[in-house]
Short mmCIF file of C-alpha atoms in Angstrom, two decimals:
data_model
loop_
_atom_site.label_atom_id
_atom_site.label_comp_id
_atom_site.label_asym_id
_atom_site.label_seq_id
_atom_site.Cartn_x
_atom_site.Cartn_y
_atom_site.Cartn_z
CA MET A 20 -7.01 -12.54 -17.81
CA GLN A 21 -5.58 -12.83 -14.29
CA LEU A 22 -7.69 -10.65 -12.01
CA VAL A 23 -5.54 -8.47 -9.75
CA PHE A 24 -6.23 -7.53 -6.15
CA ASP A 25 -3.75 -4.75 -5.39
CA GLY A 26 -2.18 -3.99 -2.02
CA HIS A 27 -2.00 -0.19 -2.24
CA ASN A 28 -3.38 2.78 -4.13
CA ASP A 29 -4.09 6.45 -3.47
CA VAL A 30 -7.25 6.87 -5.52
CA LEU A 31 -9.12 8.35 -2.52
CA LEU A 32 -6.52 11.11 -2.29
CA ARG A 33 -7.00 11.94 -5.97
CA LEU A 34 -10.79 11.92 -5.71
CA TRP A 35 -10.69 14.04 -2.55
CA THR A 36 -8.33 16.55 -4.20
CA HIS A 37 -10.55 16.82 -7.28
CA GLU A 38 -13.68 17.16 -5.15
CA ARG A 39 -12.13 20.19 -3.48
CA ASP A 40 -11.82 21.64 -7.00
CA GLY A 41 -15.49 21.00 -7.70
CA ALA A 42 -15.50 17.52 -9.24
CA ASP A 43 -17.94 14.74 -8.33
CA PRO A 44 -15.83 11.82 -7.03
CA VAL A 45 -18.52 9.23 -7.73
CA ALA A 46 -18.91 10.33 -11.36
CA GLU A 47 -15.13 10.55 -11.81
CA PHE A 48 -14.59 6.99 -10.60
CA LEU A 49 -17.65 5.47 -12.22
CA ASN A 50 -17.45 7.15 -15.63
CA GLY A 51 -13.67 7.43 -15.95
CA THR A 52 -11.15 10.21 -16.41
CA THR A 53 -7.89 10.85 -18.20
CA GLN A 54 -6.23 11.82 -14.93
CA GLY A 55 -4.41 9.63 -12.43
CA HIS A 56 -4.32 5.87 -12.62
CA ILE A 57 -7.54 4.26 -11.37
CA ASP A 58 -11.21 4.49 -12.22
CA ALA A 59 -13.82 1.82 -12.92
CA PRO A 60 -13.41 1.66 -16.73
CA ARG A 61 -9.61 1.45 -16.62
CA ALA A 62 -9.71 -1.04 -13.75
CA ARG A 63 -12.01 -3.34 -15.74
CA LYS A 64 -9.81 -3.06 -18.84
CA GLY A 65 -6.68 -4.01 -16.89
CA GLY A 66 -8.25 -6.68 -14.72
CA LEU A 67 -7.77 -4.63 -11.54
CA ALA A 68 -10.54 -6.21 -9.50
CA GLY A 69 -9.91 -4.39 -6.22
CA GLY A 70 -7.38 -3.28 -3.67
CA LEU A 71 -6.46 -1.50 -0.48
CA CYS A 72 -7.52 2.13 -0.94
CA ALA A 73 -5.58 4.51 1.28
CA ILE A 74 -6.80 7.36 3.41
CA TYR A 75 -3.66 9.52 3.31
CA ILE A 76 -3.25 13.04 4.70
CA PRO A 77 -0.96 14.99 2.34
CA SER A 78 2.09 16.84 3.62
CA GLY A 79 1.97 20.23 1.95
CA ASP A 80 5.50 21.15 3.03
CA LEU A 81 7.19 18.13 1.44
CA VAL A 82 9.50 18.99 -1.47
CA PHE A 83 11.36 16.05 -3.01
CA ALA A 84 15.10 16.64 -3.18
CA ASP A 85 16.87 16.64 -6.55
CA PRO A 86 19.60 14.02 -7.08
CA ASP A 87 23.19 15.23 -6.86
CA GLU A 88 25.85 14.52 -9.51
CA ASN A 89 26.05 10.91 -8.27
CA GLY A 90 22.30 10.41 -8.37
CA HIS A 91 22.05 10.50 -4.59
CA TYR A 92 19.28 12.35 -2.77
CA GLU A 93 17.69 12.67 0.64
CA THR A 94 14.37 14.43 1.09
CA PRO A 95 13.93 15.78 4.63
CA LEU A 96 11.04 14.20 6.47
CA ALA A 97 7.75 16.04 6.27
CA ALA A 98 6.73 17.86 9.43
CA PRO A 99 4.36 16.09 11.83
CA LEU A 100 0.70 16.87 11.27
CA ASP A 101 -1.84 18.22 13.74
CA ARG A 102 -4.47 15.72 14.71
CA LEU A 103 -7.74 17.65 14.29
CA PRO A 104 -7.17 18.84 10.69
CA SER A 105 -5.98 15.33 9.85
CA LEU A 106 -9.14 13.84 11.35
CA GLY A 107 -11.25 16.17 9.23
CA ILE A 108 -9.51 15.16 5.99
CA ALA A 109 -9.60 11.47 6.87
CA THR A 110 -13.32 11.70 7.57
CA GLU A 111 -13.90 13.36 4.19
CA MET A 112 -11.98 10.59 2.41
CA ALA A 113 -13.87 7.90 4.31
CA ALA A 114 -17.11 9.61 3.28
CA ILE A 115 -16.06 9.40 -0.38
CA ALA A 116 -15.40 5.67 0.06
CA LEU A 117 -18.85 5.22 1.57
CA ARG A 118 -20.54 7.28 -1.16
CA LEU A 119 -18.84 5.19 -3.85
CA ASP A 120 -20.17 2.08 -2.13
CA LYS A 121 -23.70 3.48 -1.86
CA ALA A 122 -23.65 4.39 -5.57
CA ASP A 123 -22.44 0.87 -6.55
CA ALA A 124 -19.35 2.45 -8.09
CA TRP A 125 -17.35 0.02 -5.97
CA ARG A 126 -18.00 -2.40 -3.12
CA LEU A 127 -16.51 -1.45 0.25
CA CYS A 128 -15.39 -4.81 1.59
CA ARG A 129 -15.00 -5.80 5.24
CA SER A 130 -14.20 -9.48 4.74
CA VAL A 131 -12.50 -11.75 2.23
CA LYS A 132 -15.95 -13.19 1.51
CA ASP A 133 -17.02 -9.66 0.50
CA ILE A 134 -13.95 -9.32 -1.74
CA ARG A 135 -14.54 -12.62 -3.52
CA LYS A 136 -18.22 -11.79 -4.08
CA ALA A 137 -17.42 -8.36 -5.53
CA MET A 138 -14.72 -9.80 -7.79
CA ALA A 139 -17.11 -12.49 -9.03
CA GLU A 140 -19.72 -9.82 -9.81
CA GLY A 141 -17.25 -7.57 -11.62
CA ILE A 142 -17.46 -4.78 -9.03
CA PHE A 143 -14.27 -3.12 -7.78
CA ALA A 144 -13.56 -4.61 -4.32
CA ALA A 145 -12.27 -1.73 -2.18
CA VAL A 146 -10.78 -2.17 1.28
CA MET A 147 -10.43 0.97 3.39
CA HIS A 148 -6.80 1.46 4.49
CA MET A 149 -5.16 4.29 6.44
CA GLU A 150 -1.62 5.32 5.48
CA GLY A 151 -0.24 7.12 8.52
CA CYS A 152 -2.49 7.39 11.57
CA GLU A 153 -2.36 11.13 12.25
CA ALA A 154 -6.18 11.15 12.29
CA ILE A 155 -6.24 8.71 15.21
CA GLY A 156 -5.31 10.14 18.59
CA ALA A 157 -3.32 8.30 21.21
CA ASP A 158 -6.57 7.47 23.03
CA LEU A 159 -7.52 5.34 19.96
CA ALA A 160 -11.20 6.34 20.20
CA ALA A 161 -11.26 7.28 16.50
CA LEU A 162 -9.93 3.84 15.59
CA GLU A 163 -13.20 2.27 16.74
CA VAL A 164 -15.18 4.73 14.61
CA PHE A 165 -13.11 4.17 11.46
CA HIS A 166 -13.28 0.42 12.01
CA ALA A 167 -17.06 0.65 12.15
CA ALA A 168 -16.96 2.62 8.88
CA GLY A 169 -14.96 -0.15 7.20
CA LEU A 170 -11.27 0.40 8.05
CA ARG A 171 -9.54 -2.97 7.86
CA SER A 172 -5.88 -2.07 7.28
CA LEU A 173 -3.50 0.66 8.41
CA GLY A 174 0.13 1.74 8.44
CA PRO A 175 0.98 3.41 11.78
CA VAL A 176 3.20 5.97 10.02
CA TRP A 177 3.84 7.44 6.61
CA SER A 178 7.29 8.92 5.82
CA ARG A 179 7.01 11.37 8.72
CA HIS A 180 6.92 10.96 12.49
CA ASN A 181 3.73 10.93 14.53
CA VAL A 182 2.45 10.01 17.98
CA PHE A 183 2.71 6.31 17.15
CA GLY A 184 6.18 6.04 15.65
CA HIS A 185 8.76 7.09 13.10
CA GLY A 186 8.82 6.97 9.32
CA VAL A 187 11.68 6.56 6.86
CA PRO A 188 12.68 9.38 4.50
CA PHE A 189 12.67 9.26 0.72
CA ALA A 190 16.42 8.82 0.25
CA PHE A 191 18.91 7.01 -2.00
CA PRO A 192 21.13 5.29 -1.12
CA LYS A 193 19.90 4.77 2.44
CA ASN A 194 18.99 1.86 4.67
CA PRO A 195 15.72 1.90 6.64
CA ASP A 196 17.39 2.11 10.05
CA THR A 197 16.98 5.89 10.21
CA ALA A 198 15.19 6.64 13.51
CA PRO A 199 13.56 5.01 16.55
CA GLY A 200 10.58 2.69 16.20
CA LEU A 201 7.21 2.61 17.91
CA THR A 202 6.28 4.90 20.77
CA ASP A 203 4.29 3.63 23.76
CA ALA A 204 1.15 4.76 21.89
CA GLY A 205 2.35 2.82 18.85
CA PHE A 206 2.65 -0.40 20.80
CA GLU A 207 -0.89 0.12 22.08
CA LEU A 208 -2.10 0.79 18.52
CA VAL A 209 -0.64 -2.53 17.37
CA ARG A 210 -2.31 -4.41 20.21
CA GLU A 211 -5.66 -2.75 19.47
CA CYS A 212 -5.38 -3.57 15.76
CA ASN A 213 -4.78 -7.18 16.74
CA ARG A 214 -7.92 -7.12 18.89
CA LEU A 215 -10.09 -5.56 16.19
CA GLY A 216 -8.65 -7.56 13.30
CA ILE A 217 -7.08 -4.63 11.43
CA MET A 218 -4.07 -5.55 9.28
CA ILE A 219 -0.85 -3.65 10.05
CA ASP A 220 1.22 -2.33 7.13
CA LEU A 221 4.97 -1.82 7.60
CA SER A 222 5.78 -0.10 4.31
CA HIS A 223 6.81 3.35 5.60
CA ILE A 224 8.07 2.52 9.09
CA THR A 225 11.70 2.52 10.21
CA GLU A 226 13.58 -0.74 10.57
CA LYS A 227 13.39 -0.44 14.38
CA GLY A 228 9.64 0.08 14.04
CA PHE A 229 9.44 -3.03 11.85
CA TRP A 230 11.04 -5.11 14.58
CA ASP A 231 8.87 -3.48 17.26
CA VAL A 232 5.76 -4.58 15.38
CA ALA A 233 7.26 -8.04 14.81
CA LYS A 234 7.71 -8.63 18.54
CA THR A 235 4.28 -7.23 19.46
CA SER A 236 1.78 -8.24 16.81
CA ASP A 237 0.05 -11.61 16.56
CA GLN A 238 -0.44 -11.11 12.80
CA PRO A 239 1.90 -12.09 9.94
CA LEU A 240 4.21 -9.23 8.93
CA VAL A 241 3.02 -7.30 5.87
CA ALA A 242 4.57 -4.55 3.76
CA THR A 243 1.86 -3.63 1.28
CA HIS A 244 4.02 -1.66 -1.19
CA SER A 245 7.77 -2.17 -0.78
CA ASN A 246 10.56 -3.74 -2.81
CA ALA A 247 13.99 -5.29 -2.29
CA HIS A 248 16.62 -3.00 -0.76
CA VAL A 249 19.49 -5.12 -2.06
CA LEU A 250 18.39 -4.26 -5.63
CA THR A 251 17.31 -0.65 -5.11
CA PRO A 252 18.77 0.78 -1.89
CA VAL A 253 16.16 3.40 -1.09
CA ALA A 254 15.17 3.77 2.55
CA ARG A 255 11.62 2.64 1.73
CA ASN A 256 12.68 -0.82 0.54
CA LEU A 257 13.10 -3.92 2.71
CA THR A 258 16.43 -5.46 3.67
CA ASP A 259 16.95 -9.18 3.22
CA LYS A 260 16.81 -9.57 7.01
CA GLN A 261 13.35 -8.02 7.00
CA LEU A 262 12.30 -10.23 4.11
CA ASP A 263 13.52 -13.28 6.04
CA ALA A 264 11.27 -12.26 8.95
CA ILE A 265 8.31 -11.96 6.57
CA LYS A 266 9.03 -15.46 5.26
CA GLU A 267 9.34 -16.90 8.76
CA CYS A 268 5.83 -15.77 9.76
CA ASN A 269 4.27 -16.51 6.33
CA GLY A 270 3.65 -12.79 5.81
CA LEU A 271 3.58 -10.82 2.58
CA VAL A 272 5.31 -8.10 0.58
CA GLY A 273 3.56 -6.26 -2.26
CA LEU A 274 5.63 -5.15 -5.25
CA ASN A 275 5.59 -1.35 -5.50
CA TYR A 276 5.41 -0.05 -9.09
CA ALA A 277 7.10 3.26 -8.13
CA THR A 278 10.07 3.58 -10.46
CA ALA A 279 12.30 5.12 -7.77
CA MET A 280 11.87 1.88 -5.80
CA LEU A 281 12.54 -0.36 -8.81
CA ARG A 282 15.52 1.13 -10.63
CA ALA A 283 19.10 0.36 -9.65
CA ASP A 284 19.83 4.11 -9.81
CA GLY A 285 16.86 5.06 -7.60
CA ARG A 286 15.52 7.61 -10.10
CA SER A 287 11.88 8.52 -10.59
CA ASP A 288 11.64 7.98 -14.33
CA GLY A 289 8.70 6.63 -16.32
CA GLU A 290 11.12 5.17 -18.87
CA THR A 291 11.70 2.19 -16.60
CA PRO A 292 11.54 -1.27 -18.22
CA LEU A 293 9.26 -4.00 -16.94
CA SER A 294 12.42 -6.07 -16.50
CA ASP A 295 13.16 -4.00 -13.38
CA MET A 296 9.83 -5.11 -11.94
CA ILE A 297 10.54 -8.74 -12.81
CA ARG A 298 13.98 -8.43 -11.21
CA HIS A 299 12.38 -7.42 -7.90
CA VAL A 300 9.65 -10.07 -8.09
CA ASN A 301 12.28 -12.75 -8.73
CA HIS A 302 14.36 -11.67 -5.75
CA LEU A 303 11.33 -11.47 -3.48
CA VAL A 304 10.11 -14.90 -4.55
CA ASP A 305 13.60 -16.38 -4.11
CA ARG A 306 13.84 -14.85 -0.63
CA VAL A 307 10.36 -15.33 0.84
CA GLY A 308 8.66 -17.86 -1.45
CA ILE A 309 5.88 -17.61 -4.00
CA ASP A 310 3.17 -17.60 -1.31
CA CYS A 311 4.47 -14.41 0.32
CA VAL A 312 4.71 -12.05 -2.70
CA ALA A 313 1.91 -10.01 -4.25
CA LEU A 314 1.35 -6.64 -5.94
CA GLY A 315 1.14 -3.22 -4.26
CA SER A 316 1.11 -0.79 -7.16
CA ASP A 317 0.99 2.65 -5.48
CA PHE A 318 -1.31 3.74 -8.32
CA ASP A 319 -2.29 7.41 -7.99
CA GLY A 320 0.62 7.93 -5.59
CA ALA A 321 3.81 7.46 -7.59
CA THR A 322 5.55 7.59 -10.97
CA ILE A 323 5.05 4.16 -12.51
CA PRO A 324 6.58 2.65 -15.65
CA ASP A 325 5.23 4.26 -18.82
CA GLU A 326 4.73 0.81 -20.33
CA ILE A 327 2.03 0.12 -17.72
CA GLY A 328 0.68 3.69 -17.70
CA ASP A 329 -2.31 3.18 -15.43
CA ALA A 330 -4.70 0.48 -14.19
CA ALA A 331 -5.62 -0.40 -17.77
CA GLY A 332 -2.04 -1.62 -18.34
CA ASN A 333 -1.88 -4.01 -15.39
CA GLN A 334 -2.01 -7.11 -17.60
CA LYS A 335 1.27 -6.05 -19.22
CA LEU A 336 3.02 -6.88 -15.95
CA ILE A 337 1.15 -10.19 -15.74
CA ALA A 338 2.22 -10.98 -19.31
CA ALA A 339 5.84 -10.09 -18.52
CA LEU A 340 5.76 -12.37 -15.47
CA ARG A 341 4.28 -15.13 -17.61
CA ASP A 342 6.98 -14.64 -20.25
CA SER A 343 9.67 -14.84 -17.57
CA GLY A 344 8.50 -18.31 -16.54
CA TYR A 345 5.72 -17.94 -13.97
CA GLY A 346 2.91 -20.44 -14.52
CA GLU A 347 -0.79 -19.70 -14.18
CA SER A 348 -1.11 -21.06 -10.64
CA ASP A 349 1.78 -18.90 -9.45
CA LEU A 350 0.42 -15.89 -11.34
CA LYS A 351 -2.92 -16.30 -9.57
CA LYS A 352 -1.11 -16.27 -6.22
CA LEU A 353 0.88 -13.15 -7.14
CA ALA A 354 -2.14 -11.39 -8.63
CA SER A 355 -4.74 -12.01 -5.92
CA GLU A 356 -4.73 -15.18 -3.87
CA ASN A 357 -1.77 -14.27 -1.67
CA TRP A 358 -3.52 -11.04 -0.68
CA LEU A 359 -6.74 -12.87 0.14
CA ARG A 360 -4.82 -15.35 2.27
CA ILE A 361 -3.04 -12.69 4.30
CA LEU A 362 -6.19 -10.59 4.77
CA ALA A 363 -8.07 -13.65 5.98
CA SER A 364 -5.28 -14.29 8.48
CA ALA A 365 -5.22 -10.69 9.78
CA TRP A 366 -9.02 -10.55 9.90
CA ARG A 367 -9.28 -14.00 11.52
CA GLU A 368 -11.53 -15.45 8.85
CA LYS A 369 -11.74 -19.18 8.40
CA ASP A 370 -14.08 -19.66 5.46
CA VAL A 371 -12.55 -17.74 2.54
#
């Protein structure tokens, strides 16, 4: 079994939502559930050894647009969020991550050494990520606090605008050049992440924002959960020009399992064959090289192919990649080693 370290999931959002309904998030993760995609039993069954676990503040006003007769759609951007309520929710999600760590339900990792140790011991290696930085004010004081709590990766924006920059809408067909890029506060956020050793994720940012980060950051460029725009022209996917920039700096792109980002018709439909996933992996590998492609499932945050189902089905993708010609050394890179390399680079670790 190829152990998988995954670049993006929303399990903290699911656990936080269920806790508000009275559930115990530690018991739900540790003992398993029939809901969502990730818990400890299903992760073990599917070889999901860890991943970047997102703190994400939901947008209650977001309603996904229905496709028109041509299959085209454009969902209006969610409204910006107020900072203080966002900070409260983010703190609650971080607390769940810390409680899971304290209960040995998972290991909250702050280094690649931590990740490797947890994987070797069969404990889910969780890295705290923030998807959209509404909880962090322009003064960046909260960034220091979250970093102390374990935050090691963030995306400045989700698919909405905030004080740091602009996000792309959920739209098909659409290119990612939809709005301006970073604000002055966004440039400062990038510089501070570089100082602290927090990886910067470009998955939801506009194309102008992508290039703003590229000219400012001293880290390799990373899109944790994005696919190839030339194959599925949704605004969230990366153009070949962006992929070329990722290759040039030895960065990384994580394959998103979301069916709307895999299918040629851009539809969210569980009846999506694994061949669509292979098609994107092949293009990404051809464009950026085997060392710059990994997995970024979006488990617990998207409609994924029914054939995978949840974390327990992860090895079906590995098997499909193997059947399509990828050898074991390349599969190990795609499944985990490429992520560990890029995290070590962003976190300035030498001994990994």
